Amino acid sequence: MSAPASAAPTQDELKTLVGRAALEYVVRGEIVGVGTGSTVNKFIDALATIKHEIKGAVSSSIASTERLRALGIEVFDSNAVDELAVYIDGADEIDGRGHMIKGGGAALTREKIVAAQSRRFVCIADASKRVEVLGAFPLPVEIIPMAARRLMRQFAAFGGLAQVREKDGLPLVTDNGQHILDVTGLKISDPLAFESEVNQWPGVVTVGVFAHQKAQVCLLATPEGVQTLRYD
Ligand code: 5RP
């Protein structure tokens, strides 16, 4: 009798796999930039196993800070640190050049700040996140609440339908005290130009296109193992 075929890994198992694989990119003896989300949570759990080999972390959200501290990893203020060797974070979508959509966890502004402070962005994701053109995932945009209506009209002129993200029936409030628009119906074929354009709209805090702060490496978890994609 032949051995039963092993079941395909679940998405949660793929996230664990890629979270562990990211340890290879952590520079020992230094402070590491840490993103936000369910994949990053797996990375934080793995990071705890080498916590005595690093100085600590700069975190991109209150949620990640709490998880890091609960596991005994020191969290530094980003202003207390100059440059970070590496930033490790997930993505909602990543294209073939390392451009991403981020912000599904509403942490995009601090994520972009820590990414900008880092020499290298290592994206950790499961294979469902890899796309040809950004835009199938609703684009998160952190905004100043008083600009919501006008920004919704501006996105409509771009062919996008923007909605204020809610939590428990009320607008979600970010770690920075602002709101999030989620924009559907966009096809972002020139992410660099799109990010620059939307960043200029009054009331936009951060657009969730990460093209200027793109990934240099993507660790992509597939049922066959972790693939390393490089975008240098
Ligand atoms: C949070 C993010 C996350 O990195 C992104 O949403 C992916 O999250 P997950 O790993 O849970 O799929 O940008 O703002």
mmCIF file of N, CA, C and O in Angstrom, residues 41-143:
data_model
loop_
_atom_site.group_PDB
_atom_site.id
_atom_site.type_symbol
_atom_site.label_atom_id
_atom_site.label_comp_id
_atom_site.label_asym_id
_atom_site.label_seq_id
_atom_site.Cartn_x
_atom_site.Cartn_y
_atom_site.Cartn_z
ATOM 1 N N ASN A 41 3.833 38.457 13.021
ATOM 2 C CA ASN A 41 3.708 37.843 14.357
ATOM 3 C C ASN A 41 4.487 36.535 14.427
ATOM 4 O O ASN A 41 5.108 36.223 15.449
ATOM 5 N N LYS A 42 4.483 35.779 13.339
ATOM 6 C CA LYS A 42 5.266 34.531 13.297
ATOM 7 C C LYS A 42 6.756 34.850 13.347
ATOM 8 O O LYS A 42 7.539 34.136 13.967
ATOM 9 N N PHE A 43 7.130 35.932 12.648
ATOM 10 C CA PHE A 43 8.537 36.343 12.679
ATOM 11 C C PHE A 43 8.935 36.766 14.101
ATOM 12 O O PHE A 43 10.009 36.405 14.590
ATOM 13 N N ILE A 44 8.069 37.515 14.765
ATOM 14 C CA ILE A 44 8.387 37.961 16.132
ATOM 15 C C ILE A 44 8.569 36.736 17.048
ATOM 16 O O ILE A 44 9.500 36.692 17.864
ATOM 17 N N ASP A 45 7.710 35.754 16.877
ATOM 18 C CA ASP A 45 7.851 34.531 17.692
ATOM 19 C C ASP A 45 9.205 33.871 17.428
ATOM 20 O O ASP A 45 9.871 33.409 18.355
ATOM 21 N N ALA A 46 9.608 33.832 16.165
ATOM 22 C CA ALA A 46 10.911 33.242 15.824
ATOM 23 C C ALA A 46 12.048 34.107 16.363
ATOM 24 O O ALA A 46 13.060 33.596 16.867
ATOM 25 N N LEU A 47 11.858 35.428 16.289
ATOM 26 C CA LEU A 47 12.901 36.355 16.759
ATOM 27 C C LEU A 47 13.183 36.147 18.253
ATOM 28 O O LEU A 47 14.322 36.301 18.708
ATOM 29 N N ALA A 48 12.157 35.793 18.983
ATOM 30 C CA ALA A 48 12.326 35.577 20.429
ATOM 31 C C ALA A 48 13.331 34.460 20.710
ATOM 32 O O ALA A 48 13.990 34.466 21.748
ATOM 33 N N THR A 49 13.473 33.531 19.760
ATOM 34 C CA THR A 49 14.414 32.412 19.984
ATOM 35 C C THR A 49 15.866 32.861 19.845
ATOM 36 O O THR A 49 16.769 32.139 20.247
ATOM 37 N N ILE A 50 16.097 34.045 19.249
ATOM 38 C CA ILE A 50 17.475 34.557 19.137
ATOM 39 C C ILE A 50 17.588 35.930 19.815
ATOM 40 O O ILE A 50 18.446 36.734 19.465
ATOM 41 N N LYS A 51 16.704 36.196 20.759
ATOM 42 C CA LYS A 51 16.648 37.561 21.327
ATOM 43 C C LYS A 51 17.952 37.971 22.005
ATOM 44 O O LYS A 51 18.253 39.158 22.080
ATOM 45 N N HIS A 52 18.739 37.000 22.469
ATOM 46 C CA HIS A 52 20.001 37.356 23.129
ATOM 47 C C HIS A 52 21.091 37.691 22.110
ATOM 48 O O HIS A 52 22.160 38.148 22.478
ATOM 49 N N GLU A 53 20.789 37.483 20.840
ATOM 50 C CA GLU A 53 21.784 37.782 19.794
ATOM 51 C C GLU A 53 21.534 39.133 19.128
ATOM 52 O O GLU A 53 22.255 39.529 18.220
ATOM 53 N N ILE A 54 20.447 39.825 19.520
ATOM 54 C CA ILE A 54 20.169 41.152 18.935
ATOM 55 C C ILE A 54 20.051 42.186 20.051
ATOM 56 O O ILE A 54 19.819 41.832 21.210
ATOM 57 N N LYS A 55 20.218 43.465 19.666
ATOM 58 C CA LYS A 55 20.069 44.533 20.672
ATOM 59 C C LYS A 55 18.608 44.782 20.982
ATOM 60 O O LYS A 55 18.243 45.178 22.069
ATOM 61 N N GLY A 56 17.758 44.620 19.982
ATOM 62 C CA GLY A 56 16.338 44.900 20.169
ATOM 63 C C GLY A 56 15.700 45.214 18.841
ATOM 64 O O GLY A 56 16.217 44.838 17.778
ATOM 65 N N ALA A 57 14.573 45.945 18.898
ATOM 66 C CA ALA A 57 13.790 46.197 17.685
ATOM 67 C C ALA A 57 13.268 47.623 17.667
ATOM 68 O O ALA A 57 13.098 48.255 18.717
ATOM 69 N N VAL A 58 13.026 48.135 16.447
ATOM 70 C CA VAL A 58 12.180 49.320 16.252
ATOM 71 C C VAL A 58 10.891 48.788 15.643
ATOM 72 O O VAL A 58 10.923 48.029 14.665
ATOM 73 N N SER A 59 9.766 49.151 16.225
ATOM 74 C CA SER A 59 8.490 48.551 15.851
ATOM 75 C C SER A 59 7.622 49.518 15.055
ATOM 76 O O SER A 59 7.683 50.733 15.234
ATOM 77 N N SER A 60 6.752 48.941 14.220
ATOM 78 C CA SER A 60 5.904 49.765 13.352
ATOM 79 C C SER A 60 4.462 49.895 13.845
ATOM 80 O O SER A 60 3.627 50.451 13.131
ATOM 81 N N SER A 61 4.179 49.377 15.033
ATOM 82 C CA SER A 61 2.800 49.499 15.545
ATOM 83 C C SER A 61 2.753 49.197 17.031
ATOM 84 O O SER A 61 3.657 48.545 17.569
ATOM 85 N N ILE A 62 1.680 49.632 17.633
ATOM 86 C CA ILE A 62 1.479 49.318 19.056
ATOM 87 C C ILE A 62 1.341 47.801 19.220
ATOM 88 O O ILE A 62 1.907 47.208 20.144
ATOM 89 N N ALA A 63 0.631 47.155 18.292
ATOM 90 C CA ALA A 63 0.423 45.699 18.402
ATOM 91 C C ALA A 63 1.752 44.946 18.365
ATOM 92 O O ALA A 63 1.988 44.049 19.189
ATOM 93 N N SER A 64 2.637 45.320 17.438
ATOM 94 C CA SER A 64 3.933 44.623 17.367
ATOM 95 C C SER A 64 4.790 44.950 18.584
ATOM 96 O O SER A 64 5.485 44.078 19.112
ATOM 97 N N THR A 65 4.722 46.190 19.041
ATOM 98 C CA THR A 65 5.489 46.569 20.239
ATOM 99 C C THR A 65 5.069 45.700 21.423
ATOM 100 O O THR A 65 5.913 45.174 22.159
ATOM 101 N N GLU A 66 3.770 45.550 21.582
ATOM 102 C CA GLU A 66 3.288 44.750 22.722
ATOM 103 C C GLU A 66 3.751 43.305 22.595
ATOM 104 O O GLU A 66 4.170 42.689 23.578
ATOM 105 N N ARG A 67 3.706 42.756 21.399
ATOM 106 C CA ARG A 67 4.123 41.348 21.221
ATOM 107 C C ARG A 67 5.623 41.197 21.466
ATOM 108 O O ARG A 67 6.074 40.248 22.109
ATOM 109 N N LEU A 68 6.404 42.142 20.951
ATOM 110 C CA LEU A 68 7.861 42.083 21.143
ATOM 111 C C LEU A 68 8.201 42.151 22.635
ATOM 112 O O LEU A 68 8.983 41.340 23.146
ATOM 113 N N ARG A 69 7.594 43.096 23.317
ATOM 114 C CA ARG A 69 7.902 43.269 24.748
ATOM 115 C C ARG A 69 7.461 42.055 25.558
ATOM 116 O O ARG A 69 8.167 41.614 26.467
ATOM 117 N N ALA A 70 6.302 41.501 25.210
ATOM 118 C CA ALA A 70 5.812 40.321 25.949
ATOM 119 C C ALA A 70 6.785 39.156 25.819
ATOM 120 O O ALA A 70 6.854 38.296 26.704
ATOM 121 N N LEU A 71 7.547 39.137 24.726
ATOM 122 C CA LEU A 71 8.504 38.051 24.510
ATOM 123 C C LEU A 71 9.912 38.435 24.979
ATOM 124 O O LEU A 71 10.875 37.721 24.713
ATOM 125 N N GLY A 72 10.025 39.575 25.635
ATOM 126 C CA GLY A 72 11.309 39.962 26.227
ATOM 127 C C GLY A 72 12.271 40.621 25.258
ATOM 128 O O GLY A 72 13.483 40.632 25.494
ATOM 129 N N ILE A 73 11.743 41.187 24.185
ATOM 130 C CA ILE A 73 12.605 41.892 23.216
ATOM 131 C C ILE A 73 12.467 43.393 23.452
ATOM 132 O O ILE A 73 11.342 43.928 23.466
ATOM 133 N N GLU A 74 13.601 44.058 23.634
ATOM 134 C CA GLU A 74 13.563 45.500 23.903
ATOM 135 C C GLU A 74 13.111 46.259 22.645
ATOM 136 O O GLU A 74 13.570 45.959 21.530
ATOM 137 N N VAL A 75 12.231 47.242 22.840
ATOM 138 C CA VAL A 75 11.756 48.049 21.706
ATOM 139 C C VAL A 75 12.291 49.472 21.865
ATOM 140 O O VAL A 75 12.088 50.113 22.894
ATOM 141 N N PHE A 76 12.989 49.942 20.846
ATOM 142 C CA PHE A 76 13.574 51.287 20.843
ATOM 143 C C PHE A 76 12.663 52.250 20.077
ATOM 144 O O PHE A 76 12.019 51.865 19.092
ATOM 145 N N ASP A 77 12.663 53.510 20.513
ATOM 146 C CA ASP A 77 11.994 54.576 19.767
ATOM 147 C C ASP A 77 12.760 54.776 18.453
ATOM 148 O O ASP A 77 13.999 54.747 18.456
ATOM 149 N N SER A 78 12.050 54.991 17.364
ATOM 150 C CA SER A 78 12.749 55.152 16.080
ATOM 151 C C SER A 78 13.687 56.352 16.099
ATOM 152 O O SER A 78 14.719 56.357 15.423
ATOM 153 N N ASN A 79 13.358 57.365 16.914
ATOM 154 C CA ASN A 79 14.216 58.547 16.986
ATOM 155 C C ASN A 79 15.504 58.309 17.780
ATOM 156 O O ASN A 79 16.408 59.136 17.747
ATOM 157 N N ALA A 80 15.567 57.186 18.473
ATOM 158 C CA ALA A 80 16.767 56.874 19.260
ATOM 159 C C ALA A 80 17.789 56.104 18.425
ATOM 160 O O ALA A 80 18.878 55.790 18.898
ATOM 161 N N VAL A 81 17.434 55.830 17.183
ATOM 162 C CA VAL A 81 18.267 54.980 16.328
ATOM 163 C C VAL A 81 18.468 55.706 14.997
ATOM 164 O O VAL A 81 17.524 56.323 14.491
ATOM 165 N N ASP A 82 19.673 55.641 14.433
ATOM 166 C CA ASP A 82 19.873 56.279 13.128
ATOM 167 C C ASP A 82 19.368 55.363 12.011
ATOM 168 O O ASP A 82 18.236 55.444 11.604
ATOM 169 N N GLU A 83 20.241 54.485 11.580
ATOM 170 C CA GLU A 83 19.869 53.619 10.448
ATOM 171 C C GLU A 83 19.730 52.180 10.930
ATOM 172 O O GLU A 83 20.480 51.740 11.796
ATOM 173 N N LEU A 84 18.782 51.477 10.344
ATOM 174 C CA LEU A 84 18.626 50.060 10.657
ATOM 175 C C LEU A 84 19.151 49.246 9.469
ATOM 176 O O LEU A 84 18.973 49.638 8.316
ATOM 177 N N ALA A 85 19.781 48.115 9.779
ATOM 178 C CA ALA A 85 20.322 47.277 8.695
ATOM 179 C C ALA A 85 19.186 46.654 7.900
ATOM 180 O O ALA A 85 19.248 46.563 6.675
ATOM 181 N N VAL A 86 18.144 46.242 8.597
ATOM 182 C CA VAL A 86 17.088 45.512 7.893
ATOM 183 C C VAL A 86 15.724 45.758 8.537
ATOM 184 O O VAL A 86 15.625 45.938 9.759
ATOM 185 N N TYR A 87 14.719 45.797 7.680
ATOM 186 C CA TYR A 87 13.317 45.906 8.111
ATOM 187 C C TYR A 87 12.588 44.692 7.569
ATOM 188 O O TYR A 87 12.666 44.392 6.367
ATOM 189 N N ILE A 88 11.881 44.005 8.438
ATOM 190 C CA ILE A 88 11.174 42.791 8.015
ATOM 191 C C ILE A 88 9.681 42.986 8.221
ATOM 192 O O ILE A 88 9.227 43.324 9.322
ATOM 193 N N ASP A 89 8.924 42.829 7.133
ATOM 194 C CA ASP A 89 7.488 43.101 7.197
ATOM 195 C C ASP A 89 6.747 42.285 6.136
ATOM 196 O O ASP A 89 7.345 41.837 5.155
ATOM 197 N N GLY A 90 5.472 42.143 6.337
ATOM 198 C CA GLY A 90 4.618 41.460 5.378
ATOM 199 C C GLY A 90 4.106 42.412 4.315
ATOM 200 O O GLY A 90 4.510 43.578 4.246
ATOM 201 N N ALA A 91 3.187 41.927 3.487
ATOM 202 C CA ALA A 91 2.568 42.760 2.446
ATOM 203 C C ALA A 91 1.207 42.182 2.103
ATOM 204 O O ALA A 91 0.947 40.998 2.327
ATOM 205 N N ASP A 92 0.355 43.026 1.570
ATOM 206 C CA ASP A 92 -0.938 42.556 1.065
ATOM 207 C C ASP A 92 -0.821 42.126 -0.391
ATOM 208 O O ASP A 92 -1.533 41.223 -0.835
ATOM 209 N N GLU A 93 0.071 42.794 -1.123
ATOM 210 C CA GLU A 93 0.392 42.393 -2.505
ATOM 211 C C GLU A 93 1.844 42.771 -2.773
ATOM 212 O O GLU A 93 2.329 43.788 -2.264
ATOM 213 N N ILE A 94 2.501 41.976 -3.600
ATOM 214 C CA ILE A 94 3.849 42.344 -4.061
ATOM 215 C C ILE A 94 3.969 41.993 -5.538
ATOM 216 O O ILE A 94 3.532 40.908 -5.960
ATOM 217 N N ASP A 95 4.513 42.940 -6.321
ATOM 218 C CA ASP A 95 4.620 42.681 -7.770
ATOM 219 C C ASP A 95 6.030 42.158 -8.106
ATOM 220 O O ASP A 95 6.853 41.919 -7.212
ATOM 221 N N GLY A 96 6.301 42.016 -9.375
ATOM 222 C CA GLY A 96 7.559 41.417 -9.819
ATOM 223 C C GLY A 96 8.764 42.321 -9.659
ATOM 224 O O GLY A 96 9.894 41.905 -9.978
ATOM 225 N N ARG A 97 8.558 43.564 -9.185
ATOM 226 C CA ARG A 97 9.697 44.467 -8.987
ATOM 227 C C ARG A 97 9.894 44.833 -7.521
ATOM 228 O O ARG A 97 10.697 45.697 -7.191
ATOM 229 N N GLY A 98 9.113 44.206 -6.628
ATOM 230 C CA GLY A 98 9.269 44.479 -5.192
ATOM 231 C C GLY A 98 8.391 45.609 -4.701
ATOM 232 O O GLY A 98 8.476 46.009 -3.537
ATOM 233 N N HIS A 99 7.531 46.150 -5.584
ATOM 234 C CA HIS A 99 6.559 47.164 -5.156
ATOM 235 C C HIS A 99 5.416 46.455 -4.435
ATOM 236 O O HIS A 99 5.008 45.366 -4.852
ATOM 237 N N MET A 100 4.888 47.106 -3.411
ATOM 238 C CA MET A 100 3.877 46.430 -2.586
ATOM 239 C C MET A 100 2.666 47.320 -2.317
ATOM 240 O O MET A 100 2.762 48.549 -2.374
ATOM 241 N N ILE A 101 1.563 46.654 -1.988
ATOM 242 C CA ILE A 101 0.458 47.307 -1.282
ATOM 243 C C ILE A 101 0.539 46.817 0.147
ATOM 244 O O ILE A 101 0.680 45.619 0.401
ATOM 245 N N LYS A 102 0.470 47.763 1.096
ATOM 246 C CA LYS A 102 0.499 47.438 2.515
ATOM 247 C C LYS A 102 -0.543 48.289 3.248
ATOM 248 O O LYS A 102 -1.033 49.271 2.727
ATOM 249 N N GLY A 103 -0.834 47.863 4.464
ATOM 250 C CA GLY A 103 -1.768 48.636 5.282
ATOM 251 C C GLY A 103 -3.031 47.888 5.640
ATOM 252 O O GLY A 103 -3.926 48.450 6.270
ATOM 253 N N GLY A 104 -3.076 46.600 5.261
ATOM 254 C CA GLY A 104 -4.241 45.794 5.647
ATOM 255 C C GLY A 104 -4.437 45.775 7.154
ATOM 256 O O GLY A 104 -5.554 45.644 7.640
ATOM 257 N N GLY A 105 -3.350 45.948 7.882
ATOM 258 C CA GLY A 105 -3.416 45.996 9.346
ATOM 259 C C GLY A 105 -3.429 47.418 9.882
ATOM 260 O O GLY A 105 -3.236 47.627 11.087
ATOM 261 N N ALA A 106 -3.618 48.392 8.999
ATOM 262 C CA ALA A 106 -3.758 49.819 9.361
ATOM 263 C C ALA A 106 -2.480 50.447 9.910
ATOM 264 O O ALA A 106 -2.530 51.532 10.486
ATOM 265 N N ALA A 107 -1.325 49.784 9.697
ATOM 266 C CA ALA A 107 -0.080 50.302 10.287
ATOM 267 C C ALA A 107 0.833 50.938 9.239
ATOM 268 O O ALA A 107 2.016 51.145 9.483
ATOM 269 N N LEU A 108 0.278 51.274 8.057
ATOM 270 C CA LEU A 108 1.115 51.657 6.922
ATOM 271 C C LEU A 108 2.020 52.855 7.163
ATOM 272 O O LEU A 108 3.153 52.894 6.673
ATOM 273 N N THR A 109 1.552 53.843 7.941
ATOM 274 C CA THR A 109 2.376 55.046 8.117
ATOM 275 C C THR A 109 3.648 54.731 8.887
ATOM 276 O O THR A 109 4.759 55.074 8.453
ATOM 277 N N ARG A 110 3.498 54.056 10.010
ATOM 278 C CA ARG A 110 4.707 53.723 10.787
ATOM 279 C C ARG A 110 5.552 52.688 10.043
ATOM 280 O O ARG A 110 6.775 52.686 10.156
ATOM 281 N N GLU A 111 4.898 51.832 9.275
ATOM 282 C CA GLU A 111 5.661 50.852 8.480
ATOM 283 C C GLU A 111 6.543 51.578 7.463
ATOM 284 O O GLU A 111 7.709 51.228 7.278
ATOM 285 N N LYS A 112 5.981 52.607 6.841
ATOM 286 C CA LYS A 112 6.772 53.326 5.834
ATOM 287 C C LYS A 112 7.911 54.095 6.493
ATOM 288 O O LYS A 112 9.010 54.202 5.940
ATOM 289 N N ILE A 113 7.663 54.606 7.684
ATOM 290 C CA ILE A 113 8.717 55.333 8.402
ATOM 291 C C ILE A 113 9.878 54.398 8.732
ATOM 292 O O ILE A 113 11.051 54.718 8.488
ATOM 293 N N VAL A 114 9.571 53.227 9.279
ATOM 294 C CA VAL A 114 10.664 52.308 9.670
ATOM 295 C C VAL A 114 11.344 51.744 8.419
ATOM 296 O O VAL A 114 12.563 51.578 8.387
ATOM 297 N N ALA A 115 10.561 51.498 7.374
ATOM 298 C CA ALA A 115 11.169 51.023 6.121
ATOM 299 C C ALA A 115 12.150 52.060 5.569
ATOM 300 O O ALA A 115 13.240 51.717 5.107
ATOM 301 N N ALA A 116 11.773 53.345 5.657
ATOM 302 C CA ALA A 116 12.636 54.409 5.131
ATOM 303 C C ALA A 116 13.926 54.534 5.935
ATOM 304 O O ALA A 116 14.938 55.023 5.427
ATOM 305 N N GLN A 117 13.870 54.079 7.169
ATOM 306 C CA GLN A 117 15.019 54.175 8.074
ATOM 307 C C GLN A 117 15.969 52.983 7.887
ATOM 308 O O GLN A 117 17.024 52.937 8.518
ATOM 309 N N SER A 118 15.587 52.043 7.046
ATOM 310 C CA SER A 118 16.313 50.772 6.948
ATOM 311 C C SER A 118 17.024 50.641 5.609
ATOM 312 O O SER A 118 16.515 51.077 4.581
ATOM 313 N N ARG A 119 18.199 50.009 5.658
ATOM 314 C CA ARG A 119 18.964 49.830 4.414
ATOM 315 C C ARG A 119 18.318 48.789 3.515
ATOM 316 O O ARG A 119 18.399 48.868 2.305
ATOM 317 N N ARG A 120 17.669 47.804 4.112
ATOM 318 C CA ARG A 120 17.096 46.722 3.307
ATOM 319 C C ARG A 120 15.722 46.335 3.826
ATOM 320 O O ARG A 120 15.540 46.204 5.029
ATOM 321 N N PHE A 121 14.773 46.182 2.909
ATOM 322 C CA PHE A 121 13.411 45.746 3.251
ATOM 323 C C PHE A 121 13.285 44.290 2.797
ATOM 324 O O PHE A 121 13.403 43.986 1.619
ATOM 325 N N VAL A 122 13.048 43.423 3.783
ATOM 326 C CA VAL A 122 12.799 42.013 3.466
ATOM 327 C C VAL A 122 11.312 41.749 3.683
ATOM 328 O O VAL A 122 10.806 41.842 4.805
ATOM 329 N N CYS A 123 10.617 41.471 2.592
ATOM 330 C CA CYS A 123 9.172 41.203 2.660
ATOM 331 C C CYS A 123 8.956 39.709 2.891
ATOM 332 O O CYS A 123 9.572 38.874 2.220
ATOM 333 N N ILE A 124 8.098 39.395 3.845
ATOM 334 C CA ILE A 124 7.767 37.982 4.095
ATOM 335 C C ILE A 124 6.284 37.786 3.782
ATOM 336 O O ILE A 124 5.429 38.512 4.281
ATOM 337 N N ALA A 125 6.014 36.809 2.931
ATOM 338 C CA ALA A 125 4.631 36.650 2.457
ATOM 339 C C ALA A 125 4.397 35.221 2.009
ATOM 340 O O ALA A 125 5.336 34.501 1.687
ATOM 341 N N ASP A 126 3.133 34.845 1.988
ATOM 342 C CA ASP A 126 2.820 33.564 1.355
ATOM 343 C C ASP A 126 2.490 33.830 -0.113
ATOM 344 O O ASP A 126 2.255 34.978 -0.512
ATOM 345 N N ALA A 127 2.505 32.762 -0.894
ATOM 346 C CA ALA A 127 2.457 32.913 -2.352
ATOM 347 C C ALA A 127 1.204 33.619 -2.854
ATOM 348 O O ALA A 127 1.198 34.184 -3.951
ATOM 349 N N SER A 128 0.122 33.657 -2.044
ATOM 350 C CA SER A 128 -1.112 34.309 -2.495
ATOM 351 C C SER A 128 -0.916 35.824 -2.666
ATOM 352 O O SER A 128 -1.730 36.481 -3.304
ATOM 353 N N LYS A 129 0.151 36.365 -2.108
ATOM 354 C CA LYS A 129 0.366 37.824 -2.152
ATOM 355 C C LYS A 129 1.064 38.295 -3.442
ATOM 356 O O LYS A 129 1.120 39.490 -3.712
ATOM 357 N N ARG A 130 1.616 37.355 -4.199
ATOM 358 C CA ARG A 130 2.387 37.722 -5.396
ATOM 359 C C ARG A 130 1.431 38.000 -6.554
ATOM 360 O O ARG A 130 0.623 37.156 -6.922
ATOM 361 N N VAL A 131 1.509 39.221 -7.116
ATOM 362 C CA VAL A 131 0.610 39.617 -8.212
ATOM 363 C C VAL A 131 1.424 40.197 -9.373
ATOM 364 O O VAL A 131 2.587 40.560 -9.197
ATOM 365 N N GLU A 132 0.792 40.289 -10.522
ATOM 366 C CA GLU A 132 1.455 40.937 -11.670
ATOM 367 C C GLU A 132 1.289 42.444 -11.588
ATOM 368 O O GLU A 132 2.239 43.196 -11.817
ATOM 369 N N VAL A 133 0.053 42.896 -11.305
ATOM 370 C CA VAL A 133 -0.229 44.337 -11.210
ATOM 371 C C VAL A 133 -0.919 44.599 -9.875
ATOM 372 O O VAL A 133 -1.873 43.894 -9.504
ATOM 373 N N LEU A 134 -0.441 45.625 -9.145
ATOM 374 C CA LEU A 134 -1.039 45.956 -7.843
ATOM 375 C C LEU A 134 -2.457 46.502 -8.029
ATOM 376 O O LEU A 134 -2.732 47.226 -8.987
ATOM 377 N N GLY A 135 -3.331 46.173 -7.101
ATOM 378 C CA GLY A 135 -4.649 46.821 -7.110
ATOM 379 C C GLY A 135 -5.830 45.905 -6.855
ATOM 380 O O GLY A 135 -6.935 46.403 -6.624
ATOM 381 N N ALA A 136 -5.630 44.586 -6.898
ATOM 382 C CA ALA A 136 -6.777 43.712 -6.587
ATOM 383 C C ALA A 136 -7.129 43.825 -5.107
ATOM 384 O O ALA A 136 -8.304 43.834 -4.734
ATOM 385 N N PHE A 137 -6.109 43.953 -4.268
ATOM 386 C CA PHE A 137 -6.360 44.160 -2.837
ATOM 387 C C PHE A 137 -6.769 45.622 -2.644
ATOM 388 O O PHE A 137 -6.135 46.526 -3.209
ATOM 389 N N PRO A 138 -7.818 45.890 -1.863
ATOM 390 C CA PRO A 138 -8.215 47.298 -1.647
ATOM 391 C C PRO A 138 -7.053 48.110 -1.077
ATOM 392 O O PRO A 138 -6.441 47.718 -0.084
ATOM 393 N N LEU A 139 -6.762 49.229 -1.736
ATOM 394 C CA LEU A 139 -5.603 50.039 -1.341
ATOM 395 C C LEU A 139 -5.887 50.831 -0.067
ATOM 396 O O LEU A 139 -6.771 51.689 -0.056
ATOM 397 N N PRO A 140 -5.133 50.594 1.018
ATOM 398 C CA PRO A 140 -5.318 51.391 2.223
ATOM 399 C C PRO A 140 -4.626 52.757 2.097
ATOM 400 O O PRO A 140 -3.509 52.851 1.583
ATOM 401 N N VAL A 141 -5.306 53.790 2.551
ATOM 402 C CA VAL A 141 -4.726 55.143 2.560
ATOM 403 C C VAL A 141 -5.063 55.750 3.916
ATOM 404 O O VAL A 141 -6.243 55.868 4.273
ATOM 405 N N GLU A 142 -4.036 56.120 4.682
ATOM 406 C CA GLU A 142 -4.303 56.780 5.971
ATOM 407 C C GLU A 142 -4.544 58.258 5.693
ATOM 408 O O GLU A 142 -3.778 58.891 4.966
ATOM 409 N N ILE A 143 -5.612 58.783 6.263
ATOM 410 C CA ILE A 143 -6.018 60.163 5.941
ATOM 411 C C ILE A 143 -6.380 60.935 7.209
ATOM 412 O O ILE A 143 -6.733 60.355 8.229
#
